[in-house]
Short mmCIF file of C-alpha atoms in Angstrom, two decimals:
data_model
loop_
_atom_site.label_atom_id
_atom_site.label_comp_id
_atom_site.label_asym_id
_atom_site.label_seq_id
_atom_site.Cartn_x
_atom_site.Cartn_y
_atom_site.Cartn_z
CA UNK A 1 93.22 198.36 156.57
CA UNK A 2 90.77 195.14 156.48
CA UNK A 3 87.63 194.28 158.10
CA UNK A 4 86.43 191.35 160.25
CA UNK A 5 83.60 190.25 160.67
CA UNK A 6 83.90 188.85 164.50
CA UNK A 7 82.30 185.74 165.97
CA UNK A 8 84.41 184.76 168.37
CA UNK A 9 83.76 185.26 172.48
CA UNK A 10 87.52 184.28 173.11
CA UNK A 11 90.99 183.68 171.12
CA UNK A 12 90.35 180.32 171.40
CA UNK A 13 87.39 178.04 171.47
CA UNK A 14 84.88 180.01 173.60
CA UNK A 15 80.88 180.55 172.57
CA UNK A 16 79.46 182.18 169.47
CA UNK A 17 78.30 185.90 169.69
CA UNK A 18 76.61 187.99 167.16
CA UNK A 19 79.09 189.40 164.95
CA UNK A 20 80.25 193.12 165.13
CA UNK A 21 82.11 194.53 162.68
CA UNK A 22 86.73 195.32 163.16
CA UNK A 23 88.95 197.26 161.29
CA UNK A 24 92.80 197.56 161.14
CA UNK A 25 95.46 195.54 160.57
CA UNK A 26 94.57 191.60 161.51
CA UNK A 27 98.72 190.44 160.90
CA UNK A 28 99.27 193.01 163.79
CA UNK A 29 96.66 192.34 165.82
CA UNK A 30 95.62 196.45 166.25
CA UNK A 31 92.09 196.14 165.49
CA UNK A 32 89.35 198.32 166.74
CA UNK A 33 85.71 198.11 166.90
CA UNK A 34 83.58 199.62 163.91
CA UNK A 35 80.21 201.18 165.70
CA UNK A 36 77.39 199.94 164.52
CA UNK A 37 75.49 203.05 163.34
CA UNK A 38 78.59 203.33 160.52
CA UNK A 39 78.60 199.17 159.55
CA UNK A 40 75.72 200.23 157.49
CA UNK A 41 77.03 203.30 155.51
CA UNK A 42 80.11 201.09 155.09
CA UNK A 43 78.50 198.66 153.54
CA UNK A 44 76.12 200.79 151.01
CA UNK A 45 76.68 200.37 147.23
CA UNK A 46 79.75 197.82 147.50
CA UNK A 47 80.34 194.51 146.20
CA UNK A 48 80.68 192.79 149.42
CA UNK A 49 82.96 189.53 149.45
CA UNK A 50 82.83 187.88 152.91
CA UNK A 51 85.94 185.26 153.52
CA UNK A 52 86.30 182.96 156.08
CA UNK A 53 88.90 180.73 157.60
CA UNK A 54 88.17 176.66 158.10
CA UNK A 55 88.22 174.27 161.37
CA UNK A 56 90.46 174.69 164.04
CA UNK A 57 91.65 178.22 163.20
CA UNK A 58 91.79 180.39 167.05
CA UNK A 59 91.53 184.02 166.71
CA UNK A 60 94.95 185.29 165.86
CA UNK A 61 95.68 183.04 162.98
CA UNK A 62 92.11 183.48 161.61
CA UNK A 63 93.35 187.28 161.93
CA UNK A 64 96.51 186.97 160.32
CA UNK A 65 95.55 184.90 157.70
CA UNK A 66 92.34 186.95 156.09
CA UNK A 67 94.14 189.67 156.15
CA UNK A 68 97.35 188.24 153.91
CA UNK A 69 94.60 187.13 151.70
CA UNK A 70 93.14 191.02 151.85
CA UNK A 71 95.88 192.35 150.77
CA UNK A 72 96.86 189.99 148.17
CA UNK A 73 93.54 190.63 146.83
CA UNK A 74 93.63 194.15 146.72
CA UNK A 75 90.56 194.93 146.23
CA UNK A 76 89.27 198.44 146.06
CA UNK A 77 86.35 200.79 144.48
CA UNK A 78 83.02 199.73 145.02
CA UNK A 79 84.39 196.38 146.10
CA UNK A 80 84.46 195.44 149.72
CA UNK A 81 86.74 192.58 151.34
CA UNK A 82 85.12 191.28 155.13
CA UNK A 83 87.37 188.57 156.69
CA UNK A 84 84.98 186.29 159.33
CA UNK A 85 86.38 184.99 162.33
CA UNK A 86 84.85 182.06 164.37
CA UNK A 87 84.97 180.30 167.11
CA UNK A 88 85.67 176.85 165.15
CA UNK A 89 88.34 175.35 167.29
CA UNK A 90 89.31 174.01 171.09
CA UNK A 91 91.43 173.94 173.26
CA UNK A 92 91.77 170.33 172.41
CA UNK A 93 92.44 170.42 169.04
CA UNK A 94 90.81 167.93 166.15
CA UNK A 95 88.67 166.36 169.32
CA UNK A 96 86.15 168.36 168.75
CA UNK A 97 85.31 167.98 165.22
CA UNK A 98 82.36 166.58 165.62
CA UNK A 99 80.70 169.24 167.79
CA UNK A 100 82.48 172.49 165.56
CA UNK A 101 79.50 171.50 162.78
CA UNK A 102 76.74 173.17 165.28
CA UNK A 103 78.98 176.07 165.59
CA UNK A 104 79.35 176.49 161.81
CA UNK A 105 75.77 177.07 161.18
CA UNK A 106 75.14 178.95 164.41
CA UNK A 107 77.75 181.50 163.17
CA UNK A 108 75.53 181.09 159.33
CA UNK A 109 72.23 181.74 161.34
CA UNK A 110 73.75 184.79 162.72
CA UNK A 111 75.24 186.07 159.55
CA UNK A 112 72.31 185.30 157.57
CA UNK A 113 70.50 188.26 160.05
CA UNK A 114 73.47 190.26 159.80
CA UNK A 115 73.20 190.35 155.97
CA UNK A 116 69.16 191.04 155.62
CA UNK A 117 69.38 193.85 158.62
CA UNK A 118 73.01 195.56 157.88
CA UNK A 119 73.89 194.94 154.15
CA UNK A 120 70.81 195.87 152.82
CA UNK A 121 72.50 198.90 150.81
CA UNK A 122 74.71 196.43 149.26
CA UNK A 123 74.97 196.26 145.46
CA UNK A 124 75.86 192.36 146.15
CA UNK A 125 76.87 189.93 148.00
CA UNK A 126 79.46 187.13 147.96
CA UNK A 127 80.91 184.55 150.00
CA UNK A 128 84.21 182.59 149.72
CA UNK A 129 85.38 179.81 152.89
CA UNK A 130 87.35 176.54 153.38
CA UNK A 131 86.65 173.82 154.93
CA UNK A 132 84.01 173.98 157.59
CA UNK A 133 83.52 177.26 156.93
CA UNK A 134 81.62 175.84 154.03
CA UNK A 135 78.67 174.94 156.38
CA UNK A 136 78.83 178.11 157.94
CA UNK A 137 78.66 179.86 154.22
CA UNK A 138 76.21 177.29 153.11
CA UNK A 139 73.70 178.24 156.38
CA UNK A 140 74.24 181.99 155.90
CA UNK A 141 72.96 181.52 152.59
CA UNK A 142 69.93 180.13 152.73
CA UNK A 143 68.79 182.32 154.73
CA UNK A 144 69.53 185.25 152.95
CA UNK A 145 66.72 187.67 151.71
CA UNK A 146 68.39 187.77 148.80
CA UNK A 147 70.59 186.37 146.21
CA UNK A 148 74.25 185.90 146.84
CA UNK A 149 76.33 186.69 143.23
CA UNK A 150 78.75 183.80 143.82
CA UNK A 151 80.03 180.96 146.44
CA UNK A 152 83.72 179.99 146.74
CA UNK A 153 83.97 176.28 148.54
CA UNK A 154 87.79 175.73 149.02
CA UNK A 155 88.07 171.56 150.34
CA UNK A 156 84.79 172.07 151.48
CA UNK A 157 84.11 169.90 155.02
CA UNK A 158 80.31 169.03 153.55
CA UNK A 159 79.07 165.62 151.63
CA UNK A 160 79.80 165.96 147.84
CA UNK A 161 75.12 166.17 147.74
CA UNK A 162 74.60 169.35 149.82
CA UNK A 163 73.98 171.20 147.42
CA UNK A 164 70.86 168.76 145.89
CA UNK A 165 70.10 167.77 149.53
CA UNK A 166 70.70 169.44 153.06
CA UNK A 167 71.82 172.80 151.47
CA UNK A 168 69.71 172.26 147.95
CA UNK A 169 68.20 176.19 149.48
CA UNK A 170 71.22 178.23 149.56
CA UNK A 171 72.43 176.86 146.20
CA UNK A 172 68.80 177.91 144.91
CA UNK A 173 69.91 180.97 146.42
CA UNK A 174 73.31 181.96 144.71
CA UNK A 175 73.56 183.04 140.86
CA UNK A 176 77.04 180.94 140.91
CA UNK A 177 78.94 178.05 142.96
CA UNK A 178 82.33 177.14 142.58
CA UNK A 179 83.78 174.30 144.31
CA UNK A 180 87.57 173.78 144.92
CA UNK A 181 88.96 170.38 145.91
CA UNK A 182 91.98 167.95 145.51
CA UNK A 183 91.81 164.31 145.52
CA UNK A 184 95.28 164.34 146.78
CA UNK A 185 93.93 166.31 149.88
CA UNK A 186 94.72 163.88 152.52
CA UNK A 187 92.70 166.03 155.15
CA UNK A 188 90.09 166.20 152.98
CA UNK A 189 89.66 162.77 151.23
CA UNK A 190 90.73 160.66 154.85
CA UNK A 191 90.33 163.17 158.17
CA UNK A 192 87.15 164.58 156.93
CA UNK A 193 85.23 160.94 155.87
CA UNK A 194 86.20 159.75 159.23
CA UNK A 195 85.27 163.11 161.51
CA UNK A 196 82.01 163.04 159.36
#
């Protein structure tokens, strides 16, 4: 059994909408609403990890994806695995690059206040994304009333001096950063220089 963290109005494309907490199994698609009164107790004394998917990802992939990673993680105990899914693609796909940015920190803005009102009983909190989901991550974070233990950026869709410039306060705001790239990423080192 995972749990999502949703964002998403529709399967695809579709407006933001402040997140509510899933559970079940996202490969399947059987997923049912946590109520909010119990996202609290859920969250109290884990190590929370929060995962989410890049650009262009609709709802069922997003779905199926985080929760392949889930279980490949396996983690258990006091540790706590959240997949995030949203609304970061169109119904005309790669098009609307430009405009998915907004949505990114939108969705950060919004988990930012989920994190300081919900996961208050948290021991800690960490975050882990690719591509554009950096941005979202890297929003989230700054506005966190608290430190986040660590920050995974996997081919992160932000300039290489976010973290000294436009996002210098969430890196202030994490005990660690790591940052995952290729130079032979074609998507990362062409498509992303020109969307940008």
């Amino acid at each position: 059994m995972t749990y999502f963290l949703n964002f998403r109005s529709q399967a695809v494309g579709g407006a933001v909408v402040d997140p509510y907490l899933l559970t079940g199994d996202g490969a399947a698609l059987t997923v049912s609403v946590v109520p909010s009164p119990q996202a609290s107790a859920l969250f109290a004394g884990k190590h929370v990890l929060f995962v989410t998917h890049g650009f262009n990802v609709p709802y069922q992939s997003g779905a199926n994806s985080l929760e392949l990673l889930g279980r490949y993680l396996k983690l258990a105990g006091p540790y706590l695995y959240v997949g995030m899914l949203w609304p970061g693609d169109a119904w005309i796909p790669v098009v609307d690059y430009p405009f998915e940015g907004n949505v990114a920190i939108d969705c950060g803005k919004r988990l930012a206040d989920f994190c300081n009102t919900v996961c208050v009983g948290a021991q800690s909190l960490s975050f882990a994304s690719h591509s554009l989901g950096a941005r979202f991550l890297l929003q989230a974070i700054a506005g966190l009333r608290r430190r986040a233990k660590l920050l995974c950026l996997m081919a992160g869709a932000v300039n290489r001096d976010c973290l000294v410039g436009e996002y210098a306060a969430a890196a202030a705001n994490c005990d660690r950063i790591a940052a995952l790239a290729s130079h032979k990423d074609d998507v990362w080192t062409l498509a992303f220089t020109i969307g940008d």
